[in-house]
Amino acid sequence: MRNLQKSKKYPISRWTLARKKIVWAYIFLAIPIVFFAYIRIYPTLFAFQMSLHDYNPLAVEQPFVGFQNYEKVFEELGEEKSKTKAAFQNTINYVVLGVPIQLCLALFIALMLNEIRFMSTVYRILFFLPFVTSTIAIAWVFRMLYQPRFGLFNVVLQLLSLPQQPFLRSPQQALPSVLALVVWQGMGFAIIIFLAGLKQIPRTYYEAAEVDGASRWHTFRYITFPLLNPSIVYLLVLQTISFLRMFAPVVAMTQLGRGGPLDSTLTVVLHVYNEAFGSYNMGFASSLTVVLFALILGVTIIQLSITSRRIN
């Protein structure tokens, strides 16, 4: 009531400059919020709505089926040779293998780059270039490198008198072959983040450790690693989400972009794409999307609760 009386007593023309700045700030913030809600929140809610229907864009009617699509998802997760189970298993394998390898390599390279002074900028650019290069272009280059007989990797193996490998044509080697590309391409981003974190650590800590006679390992364990915790948490969450949503490398590197051979490289996002735009089974594809969203949200919350802590 008091605020209403004040607004009548002080019209807009008599507002102070500070109050006008606050009002305009909220007005400008409303624009991106509405845009974000339209391109993010609305499609998410619409996907959930589609998952409750036998949704087919080519059909006239979209009958309501309730949670039958979700029941089908969990039924296929229990089957031995279903595409849904293979997609989720492969996606988890990508995360469990790819994230630790990528972050460990990135941290090691960042520590090395942080020590050099000569041509340090050139090295950083070289490591960062793959991250800003087209994923499809890099995937096609790697696909040629993996080719039998004339592919560079097999040529090198032949020169070393080692047996040639099928790589992308083998159900056992296809997933590690795709994973190598993803780890290499995304490593440059992690290196830059780690370098930024290393630059924020005060040099006085290292000088004090050197005076106390601490070894390099003890300096890394008790100074560098704990103070890099914000960077590690950020990259762990971000890269985990990136691996869970993997799509383009698998499409570009596998035969016909179907996640073969024998679904050994199939991911959940690619399975959603195949179901939605290959079989026009939008309802089932939407239920897969919602389950993946719940998985990403759960993993993110668990990671933040375990890894986040304050540095005293």
Short mmCIF file of C-alpha atoms in Angstrom, two decimals:
data_model
loop_
_atom_site.label_atom_id
_atom_site.label_comp_id
_atom_site.label_asym_id
_atom_site.label_seq_id
_atom_site.Cartn_x
_atom_site.Cartn_y
_atom_site.Cartn_z
CA MET A 1 0.00 0.00 0.00
CA ARG A 2 2.84 2.33 0.87
CA ASN A 3 4.60 1.54 -2.43
CA LEU A 4 1.39 2.36 -4.33
CA GLN A 5 1.08 5.67 -2.53
CA LYS A 6 4.74 6.46 -3.24
CA SER A 7 4.32 5.68 -6.95
CA LYS A 8 1.36 8.11 -7.09
CA LYS A 9 3.27 10.71 -5.16
CA TYR A 10 6.38 10.34 -7.36
CA PRO A 11 5.44 9.88 -11.05
CA ILE A 12 7.84 8.36 -13.60
CA SER A 13 9.01 11.75 -14.76
CA ARG A 14 10.29 12.48 -11.26
CA TRP A 15 12.10 9.13 -10.73
CA THR A 16 15.74 9.33 -9.77
CA LEU A 17 18.42 8.26 -12.25
CA ALA A 18 19.26 5.17 -10.14
CA ARG A 19 15.63 4.01 -10.18
CA LYS A 20 15.37 4.51 -13.94
CA LYS A 21 18.54 2.44 -14.44
CA ILE A 22 17.05 -0.40 -12.41
CA VAL A 23 13.79 -0.34 -14.38
CA TRP A 24 15.58 -0.29 -17.74
CA ALA A 25 17.86 -3.12 -16.57
CA TYR A 26 14.82 -5.31 -15.86
CA ILE A 27 13.30 -4.37 -19.22
CA PHE A 28 16.43 -5.36 -21.13
CA LEU A 29 16.80 -8.56 -19.08
CA ALA A 30 13.23 -9.52 -19.92
CA ILE A 31 14.07 -9.74 -23.63
CA PRO A 32 16.69 -12.55 -23.38
CA ILE A 33 14.61 -14.29 -20.70
CA VAL A 34 11.57 -14.42 -23.01
CA PHE A 35 13.79 -15.54 -25.91
CA PHE A 36 15.40 -18.26 -23.75
CA ALA A 37 12.00 -19.44 -22.56
CA TYR A 38 10.77 -19.65 -26.16
CA ILE A 39 13.74 -21.59 -27.59
CA ARG A 40 14.57 -23.71 -24.52
CA ILE A 41 11.79 -24.10 -22.00
CA TYR A 42 8.88 -24.30 -24.46
CA PRO A 43 10.51 -27.05 -26.63
CA THR A 44 11.30 -29.01 -23.46
CA LEU A 45 7.69 -28.87 -22.31
CA PHE A 46 6.48 -29.67 -25.82
CA ALA A 47 8.82 -32.71 -25.95
CA PHE A 48 7.33 -33.96 -22.69
CA GLN A 49 3.85 -33.47 -24.13
CA MET A 50 4.77 -35.44 -27.27
CA SER A 51 6.18 -38.26 -25.13
CA LEU A 52 2.68 -38.80 -23.71
CA HIS A 53 1.20 -39.35 -27.21
CA ASP A 54 1.69 -41.78 -30.06
CA TYR A 55 3.00 -38.80 -31.99
CA ASN A 56 3.54 -39.15 -35.72
CA PRO A 57 3.88 -35.95 -37.79
CA LEU A 58 2.49 -37.78 -40.84
CA ALA A 59 -0.68 -38.88 -39.05
CA VAL A 60 -3.85 -36.84 -38.62
CA GLU A 61 -4.50 -37.86 -35.01
CA GLN A 62 -2.01 -38.11 -32.17
CA PRO A 63 -3.64 -40.48 -29.64
CA PHE A 64 -2.83 -40.04 -25.96
CA VAL A 65 -0.97 -43.08 -24.57
CA GLY A 66 0.13 -41.82 -21.16
CA PHE A 67 3.42 -43.29 -19.96
CA GLN A 68 3.48 -46.18 -22.44
CA ASN A 69 6.49 -44.71 -24.27
CA TYR A 70 8.44 -44.55 -21.01
CA GLU A 71 7.46 -48.13 -20.23
CA LYS A 72 8.79 -49.11 -23.65
CA VAL A 73 12.08 -47.28 -22.95
CA PHE A 74 12.65 -49.15 -19.70
CA GLU A 75 11.55 -52.44 -21.24
CA GLU A 76 14.15 -52.06 -24.00
CA LEU A 77 16.77 -51.13 -21.40
CA GLY A 78 16.22 -54.57 -19.91
CA GLU A 79 16.49 -56.40 -23.22
CA GLU A 80 19.81 -57.92 -24.20
CA LYS A 81 20.20 -56.70 -27.79
CA SER A 82 18.00 -53.63 -28.09
CA LYS A 83 19.16 -50.38 -29.64
CA THR A 84 18.04 -48.40 -26.60
CA LYS A 85 20.20 -50.43 -24.24
CA ALA A 86 23.17 -50.21 -26.62
CA ALA A 87 22.73 -46.44 -26.94
CA PHE A 88 22.70 -45.85 -23.18
CA GLN A 89 25.60 -48.25 -22.59
CA ASN A 90 27.72 -46.62 -25.28
CA THR A 91 26.91 -43.13 -24.00
CA ILE A 92 27.96 -44.09 -20.47
CA ASN A 93 31.15 -45.63 -21.86
CA TYR A 94 31.92 -42.40 -23.72
CA VAL A 95 31.55 -40.44 -20.47
CA VAL A 96 33.38 -42.85 -18.17
CA LEU A 97 36.33 -43.22 -20.55
CA GLY A 98 36.42 -39.89 -22.31
CA VAL A 99 36.04 -37.33 -19.53
CA PRO A 100 38.88 -38.58 -17.25
CA ILE A 101 41.25 -39.13 -20.18
CA GLN A 102 40.52 -35.71 -21.68
CA LEU A 103 40.83 -33.79 -18.40
CA CYS A 104 44.01 -35.60 -17.30
CA LEU A 105 45.71 -34.99 -20.66
CA ALA A 106 44.53 -31.37 -20.71
CA LEU A 107 45.82 -30.74 -17.18
CA PHE A 108 49.20 -32.31 -17.99
CA ILE A 109 49.59 -30.23 -21.17
CA ALA A 110 48.41 -27.07 -19.39
CA LEU A 111 51.05 -27.58 -16.69
CA MET A 112 53.70 -27.93 -19.39
CA LEU A 113 52.51 -24.86 -21.31
CA ASN A 114 52.43 -22.85 -18.10
CA GLU A 115 56.17 -23.43 -17.66
CA ILE A 116 57.37 -22.41 -21.12
CA ARG A 117 57.86 -18.84 -22.29
CA PHE A 118 59.24 -19.21 -25.83
CA MET A 119 56.43 -19.42 -28.42
CA SER A 120 53.89 -20.16 -25.69
CA THR A 121 51.13 -18.32 -27.57
CA VAL A 122 51.76 -20.36 -30.71
CA TYR A 123 51.49 -23.63 -28.80
CA ARG A 124 48.24 -22.52 -27.16
CA ILE A 125 46.74 -21.61 -30.53
CA LEU A 126 47.78 -24.96 -32.01
CA PHE A 127 46.12 -26.88 -29.17
CA PHE A 128 42.98 -24.72 -29.33
CA LEU A 129 42.51 -24.85 -33.13
CA PRO A 130 40.80 -28.29 -33.22
CA PHE A 131 38.14 -27.06 -30.82
CA VAL A 132 37.04 -24.24 -33.15
CA THR A 133 37.32 -26.38 -36.30
CA SER A 134 34.23 -28.02 -37.78
CA THR A 135 33.50 -31.36 -36.12
CA ILE A 136 32.27 -32.85 -39.39
CA ALA A 137 35.45 -31.85 -41.22
CA ILE A 138 37.69 -33.33 -38.52
CA ALA A 139 35.57 -36.48 -38.38
CA TRP A 140 35.96 -37.04 -42.12
CA VAL A 141 39.73 -36.58 -41.86
CA PHE A 142 39.91 -39.13 -39.05
CA ARG A 143 37.69 -41.45 -41.04
CA MET A 144 40.21 -41.38 -43.87
CA LEU A 145 43.07 -41.95 -41.42
CA TYR A 146 41.31 -45.06 -40.08
CA GLN A 147 40.75 -46.60 -43.52
CA PRO A 148 42.21 -50.10 -44.06
CA ARG A 149 45.25 -50.48 -46.31
CA PHE A 150 45.67 -46.86 -47.45
CA GLY A 151 44.74 -45.07 -44.18
CA LEU A 152 47.70 -43.35 -42.51
CA PHE A 153 47.38 -45.28 -39.25
CA ASN A 154 47.41 -48.64 -41.00
CA VAL A 155 50.26 -47.53 -43.27
CA VAL A 156 52.33 -46.70 -40.20
CA LEU A 157 51.45 -50.06 -38.63
CA GLN A 158 52.51 -51.81 -41.83
CA LEU A 159 55.83 -49.94 -41.86
CA LEU A 160 56.40 -51.11 -38.28
CA SER A 161 55.65 -54.70 -39.35
CA LEU A 162 52.52 -54.73 -37.19
CA PRO A 163 49.15 -56.15 -38.26
CA GLN A 164 46.69 -53.68 -39.73
CA GLN A 165 43.57 -52.89 -37.70
CA PRO A 166 39.92 -52.54 -38.80
CA PHE A 167 39.28 -49.55 -36.46
CA LEU A 168 35.83 -48.22 -37.44
CA ARG A 169 34.82 -51.53 -39.02
CA SER A 170 35.30 -53.49 -35.80
CA PRO A 171 32.59 -53.53 -33.06
CA GLN A 172 35.37 -53.68 -30.46
CA GLN A 173 37.53 -50.87 -31.88
CA ALA A 174 34.90 -48.50 -33.29
CA LEU A 175 33.97 -46.82 -30.00
CA PRO A 176 37.60 -46.15 -28.91
CA SER A 177 38.32 -44.86 -32.43
CA VAL A 178 35.48 -42.31 -32.23
CA LEU A 179 36.39 -41.50 -28.64
CA ALA A 180 39.97 -40.64 -29.66
CA LEU A 181 38.67 -37.96 -32.02
CA VAL A 182 36.31 -36.45 -29.42
CA VAL A 183 38.97 -36.37 -26.71
CA TRP A 184 41.51 -34.77 -29.04
CA GLN A 185 39.14 -32.13 -30.40
CA GLY A 186 37.75 -31.01 -27.03
CA MET A 187 41.06 -31.08 -25.21
CA GLY A 188 42.06 -27.58 -26.40
CA PHE A 189 39.14 -25.97 -24.58
CA ALA A 190 40.04 -27.76 -21.34
CA ILE A 191 43.68 -26.69 -21.73
CA ILE A 192 42.70 -23.01 -22.00
CA ILE A 193 40.47 -23.24 -18.91
CA PHE A 194 43.23 -24.94 -16.91
CA LEU A 195 45.75 -22.33 -18.04
CA ALA A 196 43.41 -19.56 -16.89
CA GLY A 197 43.09 -21.30 -13.52
CA LEU A 198 46.85 -21.70 -13.20
CA LYS A 199 47.38 -17.99 -13.87
CA GLN A 200 45.10 -17.15 -10.93
CA ILE A 201 47.24 -19.03 -8.40
CA PRO A 202 49.52 -16.55 -6.56
CA ARG A 203 53.22 -17.11 -7.14
CA THR A 204 53.90 -16.51 -3.44
CA TYR A 205 52.49 -19.96 -2.65
CA TYR A 206 55.06 -21.63 -4.90
CA GLU A 207 57.85 -19.47 -3.53
CA ALA A 208 56.93 -20.43 0.02
CA ALA A 209 56.82 -24.13 -0.97
CA GLU A 210 60.24 -23.81 -2.63
CA VAL A 211 61.70 -22.24 0.54
CA ASP A 212 60.27 -25.12 2.59
CA GLY A 213 61.93 -27.62 0.24
CA ALA A 214 58.71 -29.10 -1.18
CA SER A 215 59.06 -31.36 -4.19
CA ARG A 216 57.19 -30.82 -7.48
CA TRP A 217 54.72 -33.58 -6.59
CA HIS A 218 53.94 -32.09 -3.17
CA THR A 219 53.59 -28.62 -4.73
CA PHE A 220 51.12 -29.98 -7.26
CA ARG A 221 49.21 -32.03 -4.69
CA TYR A 222 48.87 -29.44 -1.95
CA ILE A 223 48.87 -26.16 -3.92
CA THR A 224 48.08 -26.50 -7.63
CA PHE A 225 45.42 -29.20 -7.55
CA PRO A 226 43.33 -27.80 -4.65
CA LEU A 227 43.41 -24.26 -6.05
CA LEU A 228 42.36 -25.55 -9.47
CA ASN A 229 39.16 -26.97 -7.96
CA PRO A 230 36.83 -24.34 -9.55
CA SER A 231 38.28 -25.07 -13.01
CA ILE A 232 38.06 -28.83 -12.46
CA VAL A 233 34.43 -28.66 -11.32
CA TYR A 234 33.50 -26.44 -14.27
CA LEU A 235 35.18 -28.69 -16.85
CA LEU A 236 33.95 -31.90 -15.25
CA VAL A 237 30.32 -30.81 -15.46
CA LEU A 238 30.61 -29.19 -18.88
CA GLN A 239 32.53 -32.02 -20.57
CA THR A 240 30.29 -34.69 -19.03
CA ILE A 241 27.24 -32.98 -20.52
CA SER A 242 29.08 -32.68 -23.85
CA PHE A 243 29.87 -36.42 -23.93
CA LEU A 244 26.31 -37.33 -22.91
CA ARG A 245 24.99 -35.31 -25.89
CA MET A 246 27.46 -36.68 -28.44
CA PHE A 247 26.03 -36.79 -31.94
CA ALA A 248 28.00 -35.26 -34.83
CA PRO A 249 31.24 -37.34 -34.59
CA VAL A 250 29.30 -40.62 -34.61
CA VAL A 251 27.16 -39.54 -37.56
CA ALA A 252 30.19 -38.47 -39.60
CA MET A 253 32.46 -41.42 -38.80
CA THR A 254 30.10 -44.42 -38.99
CA GLN A 255 28.63 -46.10 -42.05
CA LEU A 256 25.47 -44.25 -43.13
CA GLY A 257 25.58 -42.37 -39.84
CA ARG A 258 23.68 -45.12 -37.99
CA GLY A 259 26.09 -45.74 -35.11
CA GLY A 260 27.53 -49.01 -36.35
CA PRO A 261 28.97 -51.50 -36.69
CA LEU A 262 26.34 -53.48 -34.73
CA ASP A 263 25.33 -50.36 -32.77
CA SER A 264 28.75 -50.30 -31.10
CA THR A 265 29.03 -46.50 -31.40
CA LEU A 266 25.33 -45.59 -31.17
CA THR A 267 24.58 -42.78 -28.71
CA VAL A 268 21.30 -41.76 -27.09
CA VAL A 269 21.06 -38.52 -29.10
CA LEU A 270 21.67 -40.37 -32.37
CA HIS A 271 19.08 -42.99 -31.35
CA VAL A 272 16.61 -40.16 -30.71
CA TYR A 273 17.36 -38.72 -34.15
CA ASN A 274 16.91 -42.08 -35.89
CA GLU A 275 13.62 -42.77 -34.11
CA ALA A 276 12.24 -39.28 -34.70
CA PHE A 277 13.31 -38.57 -38.29
CA GLY A 278 14.00 -42.09 -39.54
CA SER A 279 11.00 -43.98 -38.18
CA TYR A 280 8.84 -40.90 -37.46
CA ASN A 281 8.23 -42.29 -33.98
CA MET A 282 8.23 -38.89 -32.32
CA GLY A 283 6.51 -40.02 -29.12
CA PHE A 284 9.12 -42.66 -28.32
CA ALA A 285 11.95 -40.33 -29.35
CA SER A 286 10.59 -37.62 -27.04
CA SER A 287 10.47 -40.04 -24.13
CA LEU A 288 14.13 -40.90 -24.78
CA THR A 289 14.90 -37.17 -24.75
CA VAL A 290 13.17 -36.69 -21.40
CA VAL A 291 15.02 -39.67 -19.89
CA LEU A 292 18.33 -38.30 -21.18
CA PHE A 293 17.48 -34.88 -19.74
CA ALA A 294 16.78 -36.47 -16.34
CA LEU A 295 20.07 -38.39 -16.58
CA ILE A 296 22.06 -35.24 -17.39
CA LEU A 297 20.36 -33.31 -14.60
CA GLY A 298 20.99 -36.09 -12.06
CA VAL A 299 24.64 -36.53 -13.05
CA THR A 300 25.22 -32.76 -12.91
CA ILE A 301 23.69 -32.44 -9.43
CA ILE A 302 25.73 -35.39 -8.14
CA GLN A 303 28.96 -34.02 -9.61
CA LEU A 304 28.38 -30.56 -8.15
CA SER A 305 27.53 -31.94 -4.72
CA ILE A 306 30.63 -34.16 -4.65
CA THR A 307 33.26 -31.95 -6.27
CA SER A 308 32.21 -28.45 -5.24
CA ARG A 309 33.75 -27.15 -2.06
CA ARG A 310 35.15 -23.94 -0.71
CA ILE A 311 38.85 -23.39 -0.63
CA ASN A 312 39.86 -22.02 2.78
#
